[in-house]
Amino acid sequence: MKIKPFFKLMVEKKASDLFFVPFAPAKIKIDGRIVPINKVELTPTMVKEAASEVMDADQMEAFSRELEMDFTMSEPGLGRFRVNAFYQRGNISMVLRYITAELPTLEDLGMPEQLKDLAMLRRGLVLMVGSAGCGKSTTLAAMINHRNENASSHIITVEDPIEFLHPNKQSIVNQREVGLDTKSYRRALKSAIRAAPDVLQIGEIRDRESMQSAIDMAGTGHLVLGTLHSNNSTEALDRIINMFPEGQHNQVFMDLGHYLRAILSQRLVRDRAGKRVAAVELLVSTPHIKDLILKGDITGVKDALRESSDKGMQNFDEALLALYKSDTIELEEAMSHADSRTNLEAKINFGG
């Protein structure tokens, strides 16, 4: 079965993902809901043929050897697609994500104004956290785009794979894809130090080594933007610390206290029209937050975030409250995503 005709359907329906799985019809995801395209059940042979259509001979050979493959491809007239192919129960399955050709803006995404300032920082560490598929890469691309349009900088991105393409505007943007332009994150990050970047984007901080590289680069006068899988800002701090041996925890807290500038965490919630919008938590390194991190007091950071909306910060419940007050989302949608239903309900009923 040919898979490329489904690409056009994805664009027409504004679908984010296409699922090609044996023994089920092809399905697409629209605004977070997965729906079948037709009633034709895909066979393992059909999915294998589709994989052969989107991979070249070298990729098919690597896929047969590694049993998984992640890459991006371009389809003329439509845009770019991220392909994730893997084996399950002995058969090939594929998930393809549509990457819009138009670079997102922070305004389009409804991001807090503070992100523009964060994108223009001269140095420090800024992290985007959230679950898979919550839009971290899109927000990061919007920040890079803002910097590119408003500053003369050298920007290096290390991605696996490259999603959004950044043309040179006010800045020079060098985008490196792991597996295509570099052998590994480790080698790319080591090389980046010698390339005199003003801004370094790390597509995903996956381990202690990449986290240490991010901290080191931030500590030597660069702005480092990266993503991390975590539910919220304080869980992200916990995860970072636990990447390192216990004997290094105090030093990591010291480094984060000095170099961390902000952690942005986002979740996608459904608006009244059924589309998805971002609810954003923003932890900013104010003097008080910096002092708490230096002391290793993550619980104190959580308490301060809950109480510090007047200092440029915002927790998830405050973000949900703002979306509800602006009539963007339903009450139950706000409640279902709240960190504390009790606190959010009190804010709604008694003002906040």
CSV table of C-alpha atoms in Angstrom, one decimal:
chain,number,residue,atom,x,y,z
A,1,MET,CA,0.0,0.0,0.0
A,2,LYS,CA,1.2,3.5,-0.9
A,3,ILE,CA,1.6,5.7,2.1
A,4,LYS,CA,2.4,9.1,0.5
A,5,PRO,CA,-1.3,9.8,-0.5
A,6,PHE,CA,-2.0,9.9,3.2
A,7,PHE,CA,0.4,12.8,3.6
A,8,LYS,CA,-1.9,15.1,1.6
A,9,LEU,CA,-4.8,13.9,3.8
A,10,MET,CA,-2.9,14.8,6.9
A,11,VAL,CA,-2.3,18.3,5.7
A,12,GLU,CA,-5.9,18.8,4.6
A,13,LYS,CA,-7.3,17.6,7.9
A,14,LYS,CA,-4.6,19.4,9.9
A,15,ALA,CA,-3.7,16.0,11.5
A,16,SER,CA,-0.6,15.9,13.7
A,17,ASP,CA,0.1,12.1,13.4
A,18,LEU,CA,-0.5,9.2,11.0
A,19,PHE,CA,-0.5,5.6,12.4
A,20,PHE,CA,0.4,2.6,10.2
A,21,VAL,CA,0.0,-0.5,12.4
A,22,PRO,CA,-0.7,-4.1,11.2
A,23,PHE,CA,-4.1,-5.6,11.8
A,24,ALA,CA,-5.8,-2.2,12.1
A,25,PRO,CA,-6.9,0.6,9.7
A,26,ALA,CA,-4.6,3.5,9.0
A,27,LYS,CA,-5.5,6.2,11.6
A,28,ILE,CA,-4.7,9.9,12.0
A,29,LYS,CA,-4.7,12.1,15.1
A,30,ILE,CA,-6.6,15.4,14.9
A,31,ASP,CA,-6.6,17.7,17.9
A,32,GLY,CA,-5.5,14.9,20.2
A,33,ARG,CA,-8.1,12.4,19.0
A,34,ILE,CA,-7.2,9.3,16.9
A,35,VAL,CA,-9.7,8.4,14.2
A,36,PRO,CA,-9.6,5.8,11.4
A,37,ILE,CA,-9.1,6.9,7.8
A,38,ASN,CA,-11.1,4.0,6.4
A,39,LYS,CA,-12.1,0.5,7.2
A,40,VAL,CA,-9.2,-1.3,5.4
A,41,GLU,CA,-7.2,-3.4,7.8
A,42,LEU,CA,-3.5,-3.1,7.1
A,43,THR,CA,-1.5,-6.3,6.8
A,44,PRO,CA,2.1,-6.7,7.8
A,45,THR,CA,3.1,-6.7,4.1
A,46,MET,CA,1.3,-3.4,3.5
A,47,VAL,CA,3.1,-1.7,6.4
A,48,LYS,CA,6.4,-3.1,5.2
A,49,GLU,CA,5.8,-1.8,1.7
A,50,ALA,CA,5.0,1.6,3.2
A,51,ALA,CA,8.2,1.6,5.2
A,52,SER,CA,10.1,0.8,2.0
A,53,GLU,CA,8.4,3.8,0.3
A,54,VAL,CA,9.7,6.3,2.9
A,55,MET,CA,13.1,4.8,3.5
A,56,ASP,CA,16.1,4.6,1.1
A,57,ALA,CA,18.2,1.4,0.9
A,58,ASP,CA,20.7,2.5,3.5
A,59,GLN,CA,17.9,3.4,6.0
A,60,MET,CA,16.2,0.1,5.4
A,61,GLU,CA,19.4,-1.7,6.0
A,62,ALA,CA,20.0,0.2,9.3
A,63,PHE,CA,16.4,-0.4,10.3
A,64,SER,CA,16.8,-4.2,9.7
A,65,ARG,CA,19.8,-4.1,11.9
A,66,GLU,CA,18.7,-1.7,14.7
A,67,LEU,CA,15.0,-2.7,14.6
A,68,GLU,CA,14.0,1.0,14.9
A,69,MET,CA,14.5,4.2,12.9
A,70,ASP,CA,13.7,7.9,13.5
A,71,PHE,CA,14.2,10.4,10.8
A,72,THR,CA,12.6,13.3,8.9
A,73,MET,CA,11.6,13.5,5.3
A,74,SER,CA,10.3,16.2,2.9
A,75,GLU,CA,7.4,15.8,0.5
A,76,PRO,CA,7.3,18.4,-2.2
A,77,GLY,CA,4.3,20.7,-1.9
A,78,LEU,CA,3.3,19.4,1.5
A,79,GLY,CA,6.1,19.9,4.0
A,80,ARG,CA,8.2,17.7,6.3
A,81,PHE,CA,7.3,14.6,8.2
A,82,ARG,CA,9.0,12.9,11.1
A,83,VAL,CA,9.0,9.1,10.7
A,84,ASN,CA,9.3,6.7,13.6
A,85,ALA,CA,9.5,3.1,12.5
A,86,PHE,CA,9.8,0.1,14.9
A,87,TYR,CA,9.1,-3.5,15.3
A,88,GLN,CA,6.3,-4.8,17.6
A,89,ARG,CA,5.2,-8.4,17.9
A,90,GLY,CA,7.6,-9.2,15.1
A,91,ASN,CA,6.0,-6.8,12.6
A,92,ILE,CA,6.8,-3.3,11.4
A,93,SER,CA,4.8,-0.3,12.7
A,94,MET,CA,5.1,3.3,11.8
A,95,VAL,CA,4.1,6.6,13.3
A,96,LEU,CA,4.6,9.8,11.2
A,97,ARG,CA,4.2,13.3,12.5
A,98,TYR,CA,3.5,16.3,10.2
A,99,ILE,CA,5.8,19.2,10.7
A,100,THR,CA,4.3,22.4,9.4
A,101,ALA,CA,6.6,24.3,7.1
A,102,GLU,CA,5.7,27.6,8.7
A,103,LEU,CA,7.8,28.5,11.7
A,104,PRO,CA,5.7,29.1,14.8
A,105,THR,CA,5.8,32.3,16.7
A,106,LEU,CA,5.5,32.7,20.4
A,107,GLU,CA,2.3,34.8,19.8
A,108,ASP,CA,0.7,32.1,17.7
A,109,LEU,CA,1.4,29.6,20.5
A,110,GLY,CA,-0.1,31.8,23.2
A,111,MET,CA,3.2,31.8,25.2
A,112,PRO,CA,3.9,34.2,28.1
A,113,GLU,CA,5.7,37.4,27.0
A,114,GLN,CA,8.6,36.4,29.3
A,115,LEU,CA,9.7,33.8,26.7
A,116,LYS,CA,10.7,36.6,24.3
A,117,ASP,CA,13.1,38.0,27.0
A,118,LEU,CA,14.4,34.5,27.7
A,119,ALA,CA,15.1,33.9,24.1
A,120,MET,CA,17.2,37.1,24.0
A,121,LEU,CA,19.4,36.3,27.0
A,122,ARG,CA,23.1,36.4,26.6
A,123,ARG,CA,23.9,33.5,28.8
A,124,GLY,CA,22.3,30.8,31.1
A,125,LEU,CA,20.2,27.7,30.9
A,126,VAL,CA,16.5,27.6,29.9
A,127,LEU,CA,14.7,24.3,29.9
A,128,MET,CA,11.4,23.2,28.2
A,129,VAL,CA,9.8,20.3,30.0
A,130,GLY,CA,6.7,18.2,29.6
A,131,SER,CA,5.4,14.9,28.4
A,132,ALA,CA,6.0,13.5,24.9
A,133,GLY,CA,3.8,15.3,22.3
A,134,CYS,CA,3.1,18.3,24.5
A,135,GLY,CA,4.7,20.8,22.1
A,136,LYS,CA,8.2,21.3,23.7
A,137,SER,CA,10.0,21.2,20.3
A,138,THR,CA,7.5,23.7,18.8
A,139,THR,CA,7.9,26.1,21.6
A,140,LEU,CA,11.7,25.8,21.4
A,141,ALA,CA,11.5,26.4,17.6
A,142,ALA,CA,9.5,29.6,18.3
A,143,MET,CA,12.1,30.8,20.7
A,144,ILE,CA,14.9,30.2,18.2
A,145,ASN,CA,12.9,31.9,15.5
A,146,HIS,CA,12.4,35.0,17.8
A,147,ARG,CA,16.1,35.2,18.5
A,148,ASN,CA,16.9,34.7,14.8
A,149,GLU,CA,14.6,37.6,13.8
A,150,ASN,CA,15.7,40.0,16.5
A,151,ALA,CA,19.4,39.4,17.2
A,152,SER,CA,22.7,39.0,15.3
A,153,SER,CA,23.8,35.7,16.8
A,154,HIS,CA,25.4,32.3,15.9
A,155,ILE,CA,22.9,29.6,16.8
A,156,ILE,CA,23.7,25.9,16.8
A,157,THR,CA,21.1,23.3,17.2
A,158,VAL,CA,21.7,19.6,17.9
A,159,GLU,CA,18.6,17.6,17.1
A,160,ASP,CA,17.5,14.0,16.6
A,161,PRO,CA,16.0,14.5,14.1
A,162,ILE,CA,15.7,18.0,12.8
A,163,GLU,CA,12.1,19.1,12.8
A,164,PHE,CA,11.7,22.8,12.0
A,165,LEU,CA,14.0,24.3,9.4
A,166,HIS,CA,15.4,27.8,10.4
A,167,PRO,CA,16.6,30.0,7.5
A,168,ASN,CA,19.3,32.5,8.3
A,169,LYS,CA,17.7,35.9,9.2
A,170,GLN,CA,19.4,38.3,11.5
A,171,SER,CA,21.4,35.3,12.9
A,172,ILE,CA,23.3,32.4,11.4
A,173,VAL,CA,21.7,29.1,12.3
A,174,ASN,CA,23.6,25.8,11.9
A,175,GLN,CA,21.3,22.8,12.5
A,176,ARG,CA,23.0,19.4,13.1
A,177,GLU,CA,21.1,16.2,13.0
A,178,VAL,CA,22.3,13.2,15.0
A,179,GLY,CA,23.1,10.3,12.7
A,180,LEU,CA,23.3,12.5,9.6
A,181,ASP,CA,25.6,15.5,10.5
A,182,THR,CA,27.1,14.0,13.7
A,183,LYS,CA,27.6,10.6,15.2
A,184,SER,CA,26.1,11.4,18.6
A,185,TYR,CA,24.9,14.1,20.9
A,186,ARG,CA,28.1,13.8,22.8
A,187,ARG,CA,30.4,14.5,19.8
A,188,ALA,CA,28.1,17.3,18.6
A,189,LEU,CA,28.1,19.1,22.0
A,190,LYS,CA,31.9,18.7,22.3
A,191,SER,CA,32.3,20.2,18.8
A,192,ALA,CA,29.9,23.0,19.6
A,193,ILE,CA,32.2,24.5,22.2
A,194,ARG,CA,34.8,25.2,19.5
A,195,ALA,CA,32.3,26.7,17.1
A,196,ALA,CA,31.8,29.9,19.0
A,197,PRO,CA,28.0,29.8,19.4
A,198,ASP,CA,26.0,32.5,21.1
A,199,VAL,CA,23.0,30.1,21.5
A,200,LEU,CA,23.0,26.3,21.7
A,201,GLN,CA,19.8,24.3,21.4
A,202,ILE,CA,19.9,20.7,22.6
A,203,GLY,CA,17.0,18.9,21.1
A,204,GLU,CA,16.6,16.6,24.1
A,205,ILE,CA,18.7,16.3,27.3
A,206,ARG,CA,18.6,12.5,27.8
A,207,ASP,CA,21.4,11.7,30.2
A,208,ARG,CA,24.0,12.9,32.7
A,209,GLU,CA,26.5,13.6,30.0
A,210,SER,CA,24.3,15.9,27.9
A,211,MET,CA,23.0,17.6,31.1
A,212,GLN,CA,26.6,18.3,32.2
A,213,SER,CA,27.4,19.7,28.7
A,214,ALA,CA,24.4,22.0,29.0
A,215,ILE,CA,25.5,23.2,32.4
A,216,ASP,CA,29.1,23.7,31.3
A,217,MET,CA,28.1,25.7,28.2
A,218,ALA,CA,25.7,27.9,30.2
A,219,GLY,CA,28.5,28.5,32.7
A,220,THR,CA,30.9,29.6,30.0
A,221,GLY,CA,28.8,32.5,28.7
A,222,HIS,CA,26.4,30.8,26.3
A,223,LEU,CA,22.6,30.7,26.2
A,224,VAL,CA,21.6,27.0,26.2
A,225,LEU,CA,18.0,26.0,25.4
A,226,GLY,CA,17.0,22.4,25.9
A,227,THR,CA,14.1,20.0,26.4
A,228,LEU,CA,13.6,17.4,29.1
A,229,HIS,CA,10.9,14.9,29.8
A,230,SER,CA,9.2,15.8,33.1
A,231,ASN,CA,5.7,16.7,34.3
A,232,ASN,CA,6.5,20.1,35.8
A,233,SER,CA,9.4,22.4,36.9
A,234,THR,CA,10.1,20.9,40.3
A,235,GLU,CA,10.0,17.4,39.0
A,236,ALA,CA,12.5,18.5,36.3
A,237,LEU,CA,14.8,19.7,39.1
A,238,ASP,CA,14.5,16.3,40.8
A,239,ARG,CA,15.2,14.5,37.6
A,240,ILE,CA,18.3,16.6,36.8
A,241,ILE,CA,19.7,16.0,40.3
A,242,ASN,CA,19.1,12.3,40.1
A,243,MET,CA,21.0,12.0,36.8
A,244,PHE,CA,24.2,12.5,38.9
A,245,PRO,CA,25.7,10.4,41.7
A,246,GLU,CA,24.7,11.4,45.2
A,247,GLY,CA,28.2,12.7,45.9
A,248,GLN,CA,27.8,15.3,43.1
A,249,HIS,CA,24.3,16.6,44.1
A,250,ASN,CA,25.6,19.6,46.1
A,251,GLN,CA,27.7,20.7,43.1
A,252,VAL,CA,24.8,20.3,40.7
A,253,PHE,CA,22.6,22.4,42.9
A,254,MET,CA,25.3,25.0,43.0
A,255,ASP,CA,25.6,25.0,39.2
A,256,LEU,CA,21.8,25.2,38.7
A,257,GLY,CA,21.5,28.0,41.2
A,258,HIS,CA,24.1,30.0,39.3
A,259,TYR,CA,23.2,29.2,35.7
A,260,LEU,CA,19.5,28.2,35.5
A,261,ARG,CA,17.4,31.1,34.2
A,262,ALA,CA,14.0,29.5,33.8
A,263,ILE,CA,12.0,26.2,33.4
A,264,LEU,CA,8.9,26.3,31.2
A,265,SER,CA,6.6,23.3,31.5
A,266,GLN,CA,3.5,22.9,29.3
A,267,ARG,CA,0.5,20.7,28.9
A,268,LEU,CA,-2.0,20.7,26.1
A,269,VAL,CA,-5.6,21.1,27.1
A,270,ARG,CA,-8.8,21.1,25.0
A,271,ASP,CA,-10.5,24.4,24.3
A,272,ARG,CA,-14.2,25.0,23.8
A,273,ALA,CA,-13.9,24.3,20.1
A,274,GLY,CA,-12.2,21.0,20.7
A,275,LYS,CA,-8.7,22.2,19.7
A,276,ARG,CA,-5.7,22.0,21.8
A,277,VAL,CA,-4.1,25.0,23.6
A,278,ALA,CA,-1.1,25.1,25.9
A,279,ALA,CA,-1.3,25.6,29.6
A,280,VAL,CA,2.1,26.9,30.7
A,281,GLU,CA,3.9,26.8,34.0
A,282,LEU,CA,6.9,29.2,34.2
A,283,LEU,CA,9.6,29.0,36.9
A,284,VAL,CA,11.9,32.0,36.8
A,285,SER,CA,15.2,32.2,38.7
A,286,THR,CA,14.4,35.1,40.9
A,287,PRO,CA,16.9,35.8,43.7
A,288,HIS,CA,14.6,33.8,46.1
A,289,ILE,CA,14.4,30.9,43.7
A,290,LYS,CA,18.1,31.0,43.1
A,291,ASP,CA,18.8,30.9,46.9
A,292,LEU,CA,16.4,27.9,47.3
A,293,ILE,CA,18.1,26.0,44.5
A,294,LEU,CA,21.6,26.7,45.9
A,295,LYS,CA,20.3,25.3,49.2
A,296,GLY,CA,18.9,22.2,47.5
A,297,ASP,CA,15.4,23.0,48.7
A,298,ILE,CA,13.2,21.7,45.9
A,299,THR,CA,10.1,21.6,48.2
A,300,GLY,CA,10.8,25.3,48.9
A,301,VAL,CA,10.9,26.0,45.1
A,302,LYS,CA,7.5,24.3,44.7
A,303,ASP,CA,6.0,26.4,47.5
A,304,ALA,CA,7.5,29.6,46.1
A,305,LEU,CA,6.2,28.8,42.6
A,306,ARG,CA,2.7,28.4,44.0
A,307,GLU,CA,2.9,31.8,45.7
A,308,SER,CA,4.8,33.9,43.2
A,309,SER,CA,2.6,34.8,40.3
A,310,ASP,CA,3.4,38.5,40.9
A,311,LYS,CA,7.1,37.9,40.2
A,312,GLY,CA,6.8,36.8,36.6
A,313,MET,CA,6.1,33.1,37.5
A,314,GLN,CA,3.0,31.1,36.9
A,315,ASN,CA,2.1,27.6,38.1
A,316,PHE,CA,-0.2,25.2,36.2
A,317,ASP,CA,-3.3,26.0,38.2
A,318,GLU,CA,-2.9,29.7,37.5
A,319,ALA,CA,-2.5,29.0,33.8
A,320,LEU,CA,-5.7,26.9,33.9
A,321,LEU,CA,-7.5,29.7,35.8
A,322,ALA,CA,-6.5,32.3,33.2
A,323,LEU,CA,-7.7,30.0,30.3
A,324,TYR,CA,-11.0,29.4,32.1
A,325,LYS,CA,-11.5,33.1,32.9
A,326,SER,CA,-10.8,34.1,29.3
A,327,ASP,CA,-13.6,31.6,28.3
A,328,THR,CA,-11.0,29.5,26.4
A,329,ILE,CA,-11.6,26.2,28.2
A,330,GLU,CA,-14.5,24.6,30.1
A,331,LEU,CA,-14.5,24.3,33.9
A,332,GLU,CA,-14.3,20.5,33.9
A,333,GLU,CA,-11.3,20.7,31.5
A,334,ALA,CA,-9.5,23.0,33.8
A,335,MET,CA,-10.3,20.8,36.8
A,336,SER,CA,-9.2,17.6,35.1
A,337,HIS,CA,-5.7,19.1,34.5
A,338,ALA,CA,-5.3,20.9,37.8
A,339,ASP,CA,-2.4,20.0,40.1
A,340,SER,CA,-4.7,20.8,43.0
A,341,ARG,CA,-8.5,20.7,42.2
A,342,THR,CA,-9.2,22.1,45.7
A,343,ASN,CA,-6.9,25.1,45.2
A,344,LEU,CA,-8.1,25.8,41.7
A,345,GLU,CA,-11.8,25.6,42.8
A,346,ALA,CA,-11.1,28.0,45.6
A,347,LYS,CA,-9.5,30.5,43.2
A,348,ILE,CA,-12.5,30.2,40.9
A,349,ASN,CA,-15.1,30.6,43.6
A,350,PHE,CA,-13.4,33.2,45.7
A,351,GLY,CA,-11.3,35.1,43.2
A,352,GLY,CA,-7.6,34.6,42.3
